CSV table of C-alpha atoms in Angstrom, one decimal:
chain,number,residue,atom,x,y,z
A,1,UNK,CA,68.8,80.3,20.7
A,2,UNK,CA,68.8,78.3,24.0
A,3,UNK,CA,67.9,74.9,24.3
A,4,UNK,CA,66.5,73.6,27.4
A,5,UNK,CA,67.4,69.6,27.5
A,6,UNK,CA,66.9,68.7,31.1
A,7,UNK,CA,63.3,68.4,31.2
A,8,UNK,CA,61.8,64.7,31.0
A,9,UNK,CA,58.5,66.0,30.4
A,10,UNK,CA,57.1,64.8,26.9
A,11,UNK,CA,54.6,67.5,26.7
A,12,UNK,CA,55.0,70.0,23.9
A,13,UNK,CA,53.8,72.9,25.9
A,14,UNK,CA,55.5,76.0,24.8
A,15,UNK,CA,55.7,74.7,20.8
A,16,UNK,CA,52.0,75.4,18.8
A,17,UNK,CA,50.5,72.3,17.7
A,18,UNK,CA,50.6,73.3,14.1
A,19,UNK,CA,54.7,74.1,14.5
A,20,UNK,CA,55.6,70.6,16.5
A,21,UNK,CA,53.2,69.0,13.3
A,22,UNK,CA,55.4,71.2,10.8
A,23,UNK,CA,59.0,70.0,12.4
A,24,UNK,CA,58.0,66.2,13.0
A,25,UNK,CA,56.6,66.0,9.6
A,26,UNK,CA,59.6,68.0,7.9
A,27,UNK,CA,62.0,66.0,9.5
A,28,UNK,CA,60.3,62.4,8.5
A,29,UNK,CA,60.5,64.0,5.1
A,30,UNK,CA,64.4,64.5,5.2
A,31,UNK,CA,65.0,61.5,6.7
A,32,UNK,CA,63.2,59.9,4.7
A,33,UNK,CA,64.9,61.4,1.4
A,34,UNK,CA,68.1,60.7,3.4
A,35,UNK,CA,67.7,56.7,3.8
A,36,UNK,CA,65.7,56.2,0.6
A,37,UNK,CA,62.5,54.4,2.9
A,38,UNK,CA,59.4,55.8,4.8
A,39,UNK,CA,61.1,56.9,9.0
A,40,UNK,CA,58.5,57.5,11.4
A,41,UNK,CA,58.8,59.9,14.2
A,42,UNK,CA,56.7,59.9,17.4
A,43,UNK,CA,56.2,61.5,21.2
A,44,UNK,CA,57.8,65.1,20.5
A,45,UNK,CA,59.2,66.6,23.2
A,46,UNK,CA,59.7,70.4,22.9
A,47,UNK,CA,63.3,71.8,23.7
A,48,UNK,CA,62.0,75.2,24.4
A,49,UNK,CA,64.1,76.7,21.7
A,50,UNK,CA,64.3,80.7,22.1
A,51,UNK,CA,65.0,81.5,18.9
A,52,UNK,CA,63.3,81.3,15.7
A,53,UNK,CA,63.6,77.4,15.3
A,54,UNK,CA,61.2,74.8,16.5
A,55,UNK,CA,63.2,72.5,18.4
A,56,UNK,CA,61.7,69.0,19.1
A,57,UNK,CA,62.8,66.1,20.5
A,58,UNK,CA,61.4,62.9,18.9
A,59,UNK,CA,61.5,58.9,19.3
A,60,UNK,CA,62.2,57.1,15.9
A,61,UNK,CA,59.5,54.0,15.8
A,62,UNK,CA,59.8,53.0,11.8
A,63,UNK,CA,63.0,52.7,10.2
A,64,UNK,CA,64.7,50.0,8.4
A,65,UNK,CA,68.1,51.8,9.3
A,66,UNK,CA,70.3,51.2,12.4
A,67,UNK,CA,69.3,55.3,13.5
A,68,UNK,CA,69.0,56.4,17.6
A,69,UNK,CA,66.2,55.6,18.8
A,70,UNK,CA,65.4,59.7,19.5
A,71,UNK,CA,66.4,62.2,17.5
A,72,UNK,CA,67.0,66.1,17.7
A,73,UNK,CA,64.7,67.9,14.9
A,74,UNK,CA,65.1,71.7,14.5
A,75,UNK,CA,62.6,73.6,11.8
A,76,UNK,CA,63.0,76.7,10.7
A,77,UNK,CA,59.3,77.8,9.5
A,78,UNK,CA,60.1,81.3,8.5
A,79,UNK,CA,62.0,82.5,5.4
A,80,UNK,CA,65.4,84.5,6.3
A,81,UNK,CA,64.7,88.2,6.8
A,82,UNK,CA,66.1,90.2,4.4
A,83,UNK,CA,69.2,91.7,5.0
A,84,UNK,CA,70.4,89.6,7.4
A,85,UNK,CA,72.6,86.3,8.0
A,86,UNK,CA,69.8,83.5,7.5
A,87,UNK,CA,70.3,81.4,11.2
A,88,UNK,CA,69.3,77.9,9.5
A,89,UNK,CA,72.1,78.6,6.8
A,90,UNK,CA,74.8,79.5,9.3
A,91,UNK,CA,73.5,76.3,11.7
A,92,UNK,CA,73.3,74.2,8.8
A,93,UNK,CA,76.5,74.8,7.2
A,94,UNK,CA,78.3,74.4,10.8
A,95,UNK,CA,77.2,71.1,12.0
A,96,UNK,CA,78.0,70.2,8.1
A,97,UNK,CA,81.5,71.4,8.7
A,98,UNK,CA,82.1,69.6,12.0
A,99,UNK,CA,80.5,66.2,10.7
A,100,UNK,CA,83.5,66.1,8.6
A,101,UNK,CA,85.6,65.7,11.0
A,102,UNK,CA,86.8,62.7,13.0
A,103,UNK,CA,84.2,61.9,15.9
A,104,UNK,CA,87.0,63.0,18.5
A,105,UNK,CA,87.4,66.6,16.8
A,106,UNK,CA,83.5,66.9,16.2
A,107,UNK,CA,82.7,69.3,19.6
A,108,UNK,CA,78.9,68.9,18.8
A,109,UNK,CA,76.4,66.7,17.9
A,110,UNK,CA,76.6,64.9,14.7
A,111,UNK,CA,74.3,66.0,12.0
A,112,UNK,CA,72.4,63.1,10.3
A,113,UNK,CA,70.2,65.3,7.6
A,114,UNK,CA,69.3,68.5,6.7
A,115,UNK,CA,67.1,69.9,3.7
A,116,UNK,CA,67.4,74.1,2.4
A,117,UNK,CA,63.8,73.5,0.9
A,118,UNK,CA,62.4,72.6,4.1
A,119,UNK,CA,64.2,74.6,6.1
A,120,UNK,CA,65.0,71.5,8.4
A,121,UNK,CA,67.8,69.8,10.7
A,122,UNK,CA,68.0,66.2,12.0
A,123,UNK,CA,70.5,66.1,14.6
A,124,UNK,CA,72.4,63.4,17.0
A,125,UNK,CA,70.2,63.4,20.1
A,126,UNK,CA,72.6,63.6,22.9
A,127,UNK,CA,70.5,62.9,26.1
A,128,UNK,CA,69.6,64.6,29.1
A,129,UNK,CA,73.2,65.6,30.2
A,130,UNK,CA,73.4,68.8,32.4
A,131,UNK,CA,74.2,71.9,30.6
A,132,UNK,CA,77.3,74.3,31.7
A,133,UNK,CA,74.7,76.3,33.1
A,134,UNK,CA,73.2,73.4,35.4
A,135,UNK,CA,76.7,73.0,36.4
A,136,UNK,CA,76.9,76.9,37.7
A,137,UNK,CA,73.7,77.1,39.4
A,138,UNK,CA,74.1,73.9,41.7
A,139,UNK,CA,76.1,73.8,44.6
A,140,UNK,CA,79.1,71.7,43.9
A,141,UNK,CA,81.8,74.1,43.3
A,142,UNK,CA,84.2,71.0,41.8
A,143,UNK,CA,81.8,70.1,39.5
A,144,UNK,CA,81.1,73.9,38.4
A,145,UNK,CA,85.6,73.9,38.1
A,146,UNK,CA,85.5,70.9,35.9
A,147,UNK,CA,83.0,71.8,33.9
A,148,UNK,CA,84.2,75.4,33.3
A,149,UNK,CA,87.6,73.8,32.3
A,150,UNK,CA,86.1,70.9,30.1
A,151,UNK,CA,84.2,74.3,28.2
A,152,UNK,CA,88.0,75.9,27.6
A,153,UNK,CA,89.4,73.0,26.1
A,154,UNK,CA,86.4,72.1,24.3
A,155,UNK,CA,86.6,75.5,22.9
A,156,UNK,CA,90.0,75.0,22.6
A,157,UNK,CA,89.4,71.5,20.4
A,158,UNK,CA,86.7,73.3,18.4
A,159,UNK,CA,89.7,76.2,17.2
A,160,UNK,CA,92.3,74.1,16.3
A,161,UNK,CA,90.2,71.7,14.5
A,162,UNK,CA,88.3,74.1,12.0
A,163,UNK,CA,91.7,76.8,12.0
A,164,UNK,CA,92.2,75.9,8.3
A,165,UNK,CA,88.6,75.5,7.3
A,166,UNK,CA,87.4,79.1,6.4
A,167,UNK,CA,87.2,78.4,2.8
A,168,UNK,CA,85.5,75.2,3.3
A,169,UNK,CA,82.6,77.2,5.7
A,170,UNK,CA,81.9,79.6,3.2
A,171,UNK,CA,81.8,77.1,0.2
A,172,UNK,CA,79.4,75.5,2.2
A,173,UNK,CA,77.4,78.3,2.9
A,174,UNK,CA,77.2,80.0,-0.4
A,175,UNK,CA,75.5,76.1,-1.6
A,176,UNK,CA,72.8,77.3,1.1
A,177,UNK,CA,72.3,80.8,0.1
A,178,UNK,CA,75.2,82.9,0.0
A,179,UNK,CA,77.7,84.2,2.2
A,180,UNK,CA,76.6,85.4,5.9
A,181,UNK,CA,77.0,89.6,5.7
A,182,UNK,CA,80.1,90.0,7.9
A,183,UNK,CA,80.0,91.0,11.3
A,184,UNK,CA,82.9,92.8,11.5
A,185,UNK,CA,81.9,95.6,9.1
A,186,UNK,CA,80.2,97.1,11.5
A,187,UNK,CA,82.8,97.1,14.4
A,188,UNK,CA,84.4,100.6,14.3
A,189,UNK,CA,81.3,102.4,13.4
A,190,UNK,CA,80.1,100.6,17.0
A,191,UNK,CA,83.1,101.5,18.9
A,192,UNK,CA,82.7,104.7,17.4
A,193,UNK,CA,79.4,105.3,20.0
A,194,UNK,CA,81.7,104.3,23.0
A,195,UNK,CA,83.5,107.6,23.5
A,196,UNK,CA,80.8,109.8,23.4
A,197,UNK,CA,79.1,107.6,25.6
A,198,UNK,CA,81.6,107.6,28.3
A,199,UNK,CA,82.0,111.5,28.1
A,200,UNK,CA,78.2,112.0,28.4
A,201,UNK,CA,77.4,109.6,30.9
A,202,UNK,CA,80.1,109.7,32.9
A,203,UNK,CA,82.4,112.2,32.3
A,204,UNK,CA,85.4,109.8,31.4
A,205,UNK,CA,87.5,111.3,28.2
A,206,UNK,CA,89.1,108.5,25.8
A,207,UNK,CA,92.5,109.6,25.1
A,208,UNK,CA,93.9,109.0,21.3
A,209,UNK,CA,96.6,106.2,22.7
A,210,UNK,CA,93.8,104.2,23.6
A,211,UNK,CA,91.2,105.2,20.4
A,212,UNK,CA,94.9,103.7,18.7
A,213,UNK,CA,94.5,100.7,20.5
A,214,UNK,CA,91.0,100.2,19.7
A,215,UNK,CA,91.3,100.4,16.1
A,216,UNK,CA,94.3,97.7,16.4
A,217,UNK,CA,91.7,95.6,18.5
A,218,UNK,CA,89.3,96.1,15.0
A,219,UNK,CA,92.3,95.6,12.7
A,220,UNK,CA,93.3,91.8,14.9
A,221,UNK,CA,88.7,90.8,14.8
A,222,UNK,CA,89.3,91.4,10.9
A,223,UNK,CA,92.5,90.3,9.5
A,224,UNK,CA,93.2,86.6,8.7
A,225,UNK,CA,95.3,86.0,11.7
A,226,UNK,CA,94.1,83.6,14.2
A,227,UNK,CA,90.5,83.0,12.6
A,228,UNK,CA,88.8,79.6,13.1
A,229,UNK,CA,85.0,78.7,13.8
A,230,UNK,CA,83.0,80.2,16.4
A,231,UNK,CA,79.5,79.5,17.9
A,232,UNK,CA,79.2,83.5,18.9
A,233,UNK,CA,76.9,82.6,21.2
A,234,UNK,CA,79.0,81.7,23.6
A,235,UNK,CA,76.0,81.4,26.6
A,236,UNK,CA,76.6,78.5,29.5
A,237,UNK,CA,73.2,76.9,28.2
A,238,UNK,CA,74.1,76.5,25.1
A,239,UNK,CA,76.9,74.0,26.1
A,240,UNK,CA,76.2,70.4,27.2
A,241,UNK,CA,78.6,68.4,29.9
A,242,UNK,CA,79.0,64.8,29.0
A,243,UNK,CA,80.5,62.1,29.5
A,244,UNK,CA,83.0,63.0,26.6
A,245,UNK,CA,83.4,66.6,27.4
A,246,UNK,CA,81.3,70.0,26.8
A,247,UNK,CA,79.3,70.1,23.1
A,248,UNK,CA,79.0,73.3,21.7
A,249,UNK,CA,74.9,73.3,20.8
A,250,UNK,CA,73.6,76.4,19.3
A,251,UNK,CA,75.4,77.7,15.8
A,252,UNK,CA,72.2,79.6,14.7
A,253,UNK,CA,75.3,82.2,14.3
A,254,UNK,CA,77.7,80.3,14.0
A,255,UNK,CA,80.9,81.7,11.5
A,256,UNK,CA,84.8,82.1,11.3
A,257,UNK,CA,86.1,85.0,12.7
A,258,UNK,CA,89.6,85.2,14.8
A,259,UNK,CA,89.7,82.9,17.7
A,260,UNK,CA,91.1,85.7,20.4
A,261,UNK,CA,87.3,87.4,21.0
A,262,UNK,CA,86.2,84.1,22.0
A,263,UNK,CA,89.4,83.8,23.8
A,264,UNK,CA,88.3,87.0,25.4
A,265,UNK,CA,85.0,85.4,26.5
A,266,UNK,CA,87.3,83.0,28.7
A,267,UNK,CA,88.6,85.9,31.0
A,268,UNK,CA,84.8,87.8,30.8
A,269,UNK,CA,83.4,84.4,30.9
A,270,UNK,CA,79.3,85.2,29.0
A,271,UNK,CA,79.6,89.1,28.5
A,272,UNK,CA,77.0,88.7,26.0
A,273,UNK,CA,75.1,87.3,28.4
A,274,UNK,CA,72.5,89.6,30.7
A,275,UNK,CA,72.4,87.7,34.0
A,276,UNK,CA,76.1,86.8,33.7
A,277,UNK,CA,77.5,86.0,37.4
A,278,UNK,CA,81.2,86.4,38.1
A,279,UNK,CA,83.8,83.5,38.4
A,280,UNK,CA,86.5,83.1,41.5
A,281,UNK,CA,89.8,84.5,41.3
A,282,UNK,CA,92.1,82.1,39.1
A,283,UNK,CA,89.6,80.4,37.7
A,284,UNK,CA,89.6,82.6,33.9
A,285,UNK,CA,93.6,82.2,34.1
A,286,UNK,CA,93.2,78.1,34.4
A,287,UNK,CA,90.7,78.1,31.6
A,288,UNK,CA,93.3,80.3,29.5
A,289,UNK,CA,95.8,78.1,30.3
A,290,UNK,CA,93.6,75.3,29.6
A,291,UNK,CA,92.6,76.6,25.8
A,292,UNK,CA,96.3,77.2,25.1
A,293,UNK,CA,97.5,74.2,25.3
A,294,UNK,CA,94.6,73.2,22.7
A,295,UNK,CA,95.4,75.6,20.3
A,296,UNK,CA,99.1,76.3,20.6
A,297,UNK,CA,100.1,73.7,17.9
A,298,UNK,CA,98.4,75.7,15.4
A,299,UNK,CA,99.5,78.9,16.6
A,300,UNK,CA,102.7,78.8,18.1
A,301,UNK,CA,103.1,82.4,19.2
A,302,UNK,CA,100.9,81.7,21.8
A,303,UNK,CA,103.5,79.7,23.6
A,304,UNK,CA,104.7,83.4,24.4
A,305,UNK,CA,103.4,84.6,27.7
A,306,UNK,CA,103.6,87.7,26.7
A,307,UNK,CA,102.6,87.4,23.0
A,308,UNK,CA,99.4,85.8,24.3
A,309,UNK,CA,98.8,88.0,27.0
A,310,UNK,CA,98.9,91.3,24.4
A,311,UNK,CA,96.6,89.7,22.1
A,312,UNK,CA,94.1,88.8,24.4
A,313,UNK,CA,93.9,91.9,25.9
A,314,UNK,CA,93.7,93.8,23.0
A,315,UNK,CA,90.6,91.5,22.4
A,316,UNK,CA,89.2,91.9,25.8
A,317,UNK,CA,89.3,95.9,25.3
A,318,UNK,CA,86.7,95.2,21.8
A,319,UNK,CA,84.6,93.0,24.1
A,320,UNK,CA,84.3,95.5,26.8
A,321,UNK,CA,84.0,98.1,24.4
A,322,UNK,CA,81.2,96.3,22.8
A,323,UNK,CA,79.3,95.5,25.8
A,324,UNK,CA,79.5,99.1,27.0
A,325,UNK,CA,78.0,100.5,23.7
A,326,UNK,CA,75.2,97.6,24.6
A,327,UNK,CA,74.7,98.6,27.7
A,328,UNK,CA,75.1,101.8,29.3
A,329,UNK,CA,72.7,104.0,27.4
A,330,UNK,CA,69.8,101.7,29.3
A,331,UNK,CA,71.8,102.1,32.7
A,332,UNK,CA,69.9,103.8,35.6
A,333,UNK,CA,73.0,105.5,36.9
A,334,UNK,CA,70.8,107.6,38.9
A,335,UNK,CA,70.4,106.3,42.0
A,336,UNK,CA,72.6,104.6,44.3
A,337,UNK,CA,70.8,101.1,45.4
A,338,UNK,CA,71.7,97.7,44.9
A,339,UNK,CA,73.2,97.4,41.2
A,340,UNK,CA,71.6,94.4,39.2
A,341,UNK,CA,73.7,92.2,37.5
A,342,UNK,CA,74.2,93.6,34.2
A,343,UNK,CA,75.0,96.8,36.1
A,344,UNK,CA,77.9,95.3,38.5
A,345,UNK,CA,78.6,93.2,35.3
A,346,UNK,CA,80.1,96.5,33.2
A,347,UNK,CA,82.0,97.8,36.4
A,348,UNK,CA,83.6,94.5,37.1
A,349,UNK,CA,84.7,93.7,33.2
A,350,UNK,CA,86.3,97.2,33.3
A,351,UNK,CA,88.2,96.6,36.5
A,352,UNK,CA,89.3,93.2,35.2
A,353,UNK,CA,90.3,94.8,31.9
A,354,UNK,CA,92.4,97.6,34.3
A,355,UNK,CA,94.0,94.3,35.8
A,356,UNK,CA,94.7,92.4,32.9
A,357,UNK,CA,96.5,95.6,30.6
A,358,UNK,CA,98.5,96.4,33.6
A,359,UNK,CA,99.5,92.6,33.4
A,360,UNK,CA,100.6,92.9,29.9
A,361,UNK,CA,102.1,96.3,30.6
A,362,UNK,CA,99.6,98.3,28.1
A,363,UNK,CA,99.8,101.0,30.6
A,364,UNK,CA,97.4,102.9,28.7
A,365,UNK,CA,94.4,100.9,27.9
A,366,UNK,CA,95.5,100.0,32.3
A,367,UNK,CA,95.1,103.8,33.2
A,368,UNK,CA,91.7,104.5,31.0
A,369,UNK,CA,90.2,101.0,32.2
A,370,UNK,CA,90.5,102.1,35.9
A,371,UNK,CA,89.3,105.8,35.8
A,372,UNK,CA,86.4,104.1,33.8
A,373,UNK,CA,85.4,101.6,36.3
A,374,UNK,CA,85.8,104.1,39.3
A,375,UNK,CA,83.3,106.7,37.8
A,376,UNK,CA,80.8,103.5,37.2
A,377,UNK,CA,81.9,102.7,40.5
A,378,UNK,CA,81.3,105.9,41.8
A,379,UNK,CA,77.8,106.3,40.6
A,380,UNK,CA,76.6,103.1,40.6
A,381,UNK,CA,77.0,102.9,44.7
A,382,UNK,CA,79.1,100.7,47.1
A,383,UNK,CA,77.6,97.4,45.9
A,384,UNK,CA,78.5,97.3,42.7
A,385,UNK,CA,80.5,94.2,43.2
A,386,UNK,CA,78.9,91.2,40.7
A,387,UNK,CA,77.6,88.5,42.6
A,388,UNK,CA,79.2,84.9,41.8
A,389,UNK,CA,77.7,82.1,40.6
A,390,UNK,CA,75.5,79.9,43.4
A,391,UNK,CA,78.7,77.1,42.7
A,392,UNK,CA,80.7,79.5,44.0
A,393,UNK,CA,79.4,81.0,46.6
């Protein structure tokens, strides 16, 4: 789910009538239940969720409590499909988790009620700041550098904060519904799709030192080393810049897994993303830098330089590995014109993976990495460079 804040438009265009009805009158109900007397919600402004939630902003007119005077409501009108992690659980049970904490460790907004029944959140409203995205699309490349860097430590705050609270998430969740099905079952039977794919497509074999590697990359995403929370959707407009730093926003899968892939994320900043941009050279390495020094108090061997630099790559080999099964079956490698994004994207991550094992001296995952981005290079033309982001251009 994105949420679009910058808008000062209080139309709901985009939400049904009948939905922004459903939300405002689901969250009076909560907050009402909450406070113990009748709260009165008025001029909803639609946040333009993209996911399944309705996602209103509203001004609070009738309340004998000292509450904002706007709110954020999000309403989940759907039951959880079958099968599948339920997005208002995992959502609910985060911002539960990080109200807990002390205001200066809370990297989101506060949650101020929330009902199972009614499938409803009430959460801090926190204004019309810019989000990490605004920051990349404008053209102050300082402001993009801070930003970027206020995101790693943020992230970096957001780990070492909830590193010990596993058994408190799923406590939480299970109140809600049960435990989330766990992503990393499926992980080698993904990666599994990767070689093939590479031999096929582009005639790249994967030798067995680096299919070794890969199941270590599955072994580190599922043992208990290194786990704390994670939003997963780590997407730049899903992050707020304030006055207090970047707020993580969207938890509709939000869980505790190990911190390294989102670590990863940091040096392929948005992979998950389809119109990710590229970032200038240095600027992953000071956001490392800047997340370490967040998180190395609860995980000391990451004051090794070469610890660290290992672990991360053997993360950043899962992510690309992940992206590729993602993305090159839908890949016109066919002609040789202007790559789009997503296109330049998978070359570039696969050169920078190259770069960064040869850094850490994994000469093999280095040597496979390379031949893999000069066959994508090779097909995909001579401009399959990924554009950077309009800050940085």
């Amino acid at each position: 789910m994105t949420v679009d804040t910058s808008s000062a438009d209080d139309s709901t265009v985009g939400a049904g009538a009948d939905s922004v009805a459903a939300a405002i009158a689901a969250g009076e109900s909560v907050l009402s239940r909450r406070f113990g007397s009748a709260i009165t919600l008025v001029s909803p402004e639609n946040l333009e969720g993209s996911g399944p939630a309705t996602v209103l902003r509203a001004r609070v007119v009738s309340s004998s409590f000292a509450l904002p005077r706007t709110l954020v409501i999000k309403h989940y009108p759907q039951p959880p499909e079958p099968g599948y992690a339920d997005p208002f659980a995992q959502e609910a049970v985060s911002y539960q988790l990080f109200t807990a904490l002390a205001p200066d460790e809370r990297m989101c907004p506060e949650l101020l009620a929330h009902d199972g029944r009614g499938r409803v959140l009430v959460i801090e409203d926190l204004g019309r700041a810019p989000t990490l995205q605004d920051k990349l699309f404008a053209r102050d490349s300082r402001a993009a550098e801070r930003a970027l860097l206020s995101w790693a430590r943020s992230l970096g705050r957001l780990h070492a904060s909830t590193a010990s609270r596993e058994a408190d998430f799923n406590a939480l969740l299970r109140r809600l519904g049960g435990p989330a099905r766990n992503e990393d079952e499926d992980l080698a039977e993904t990666l599994d799709e990767v070689p093939p794919l590479l031999e096929d497509v582009l005639g790249v074999t994967v030798p067995e030192p680096v299919r070794a590697r890969v199941a270590e990359s599955v072994a580190l995403a599922r043992s208990a080393a290194f786990r704390a929370f994670s939003p997963s959707e780590l997407s730049p407009e899903n992050n707020l810049v304030t006055g207090s730093g970047v707020r993580f926003l969207d938890f509709e899968r939000g869980r505790v897994r190990t911190a390294l892939v989102d670590a990863a994320y940091l040096r392929l900043p948005f992979a998950s993303c389809d119109d990710a941009l590229a970032l200038p050279a240095g600027m992953s390495e000071a956001m490392i830098a800047v997340w370490r020094a967040e998180v190395v108090g609860v995980w000391p061997s990451f004051a090794d330089d070469d610890e660290l630099a290992a672990q991360l790559t053997i993360s950043e080999l899962l992510l690309v590995w992940l992206v590729t099964s993602d993305t090159l079956p839908g890949l016109d490698l066919t002609r040789h014109a202007t790559p789009v994004s997503r296109e330049a994207a998978l070359v570039t991550w696969w050169r920078e993976l190259a770069k960064h094992a040869g850094y850490a001296r994994l000469t093999d995952i280095a040597e496979h990495a390379t031949r893999v981005a000069a066959a994508l290079g090779a097909r995909l033309g001579p401009h399959a460079d990924l554009a950077f982001y309009p800050a940085f251009r």
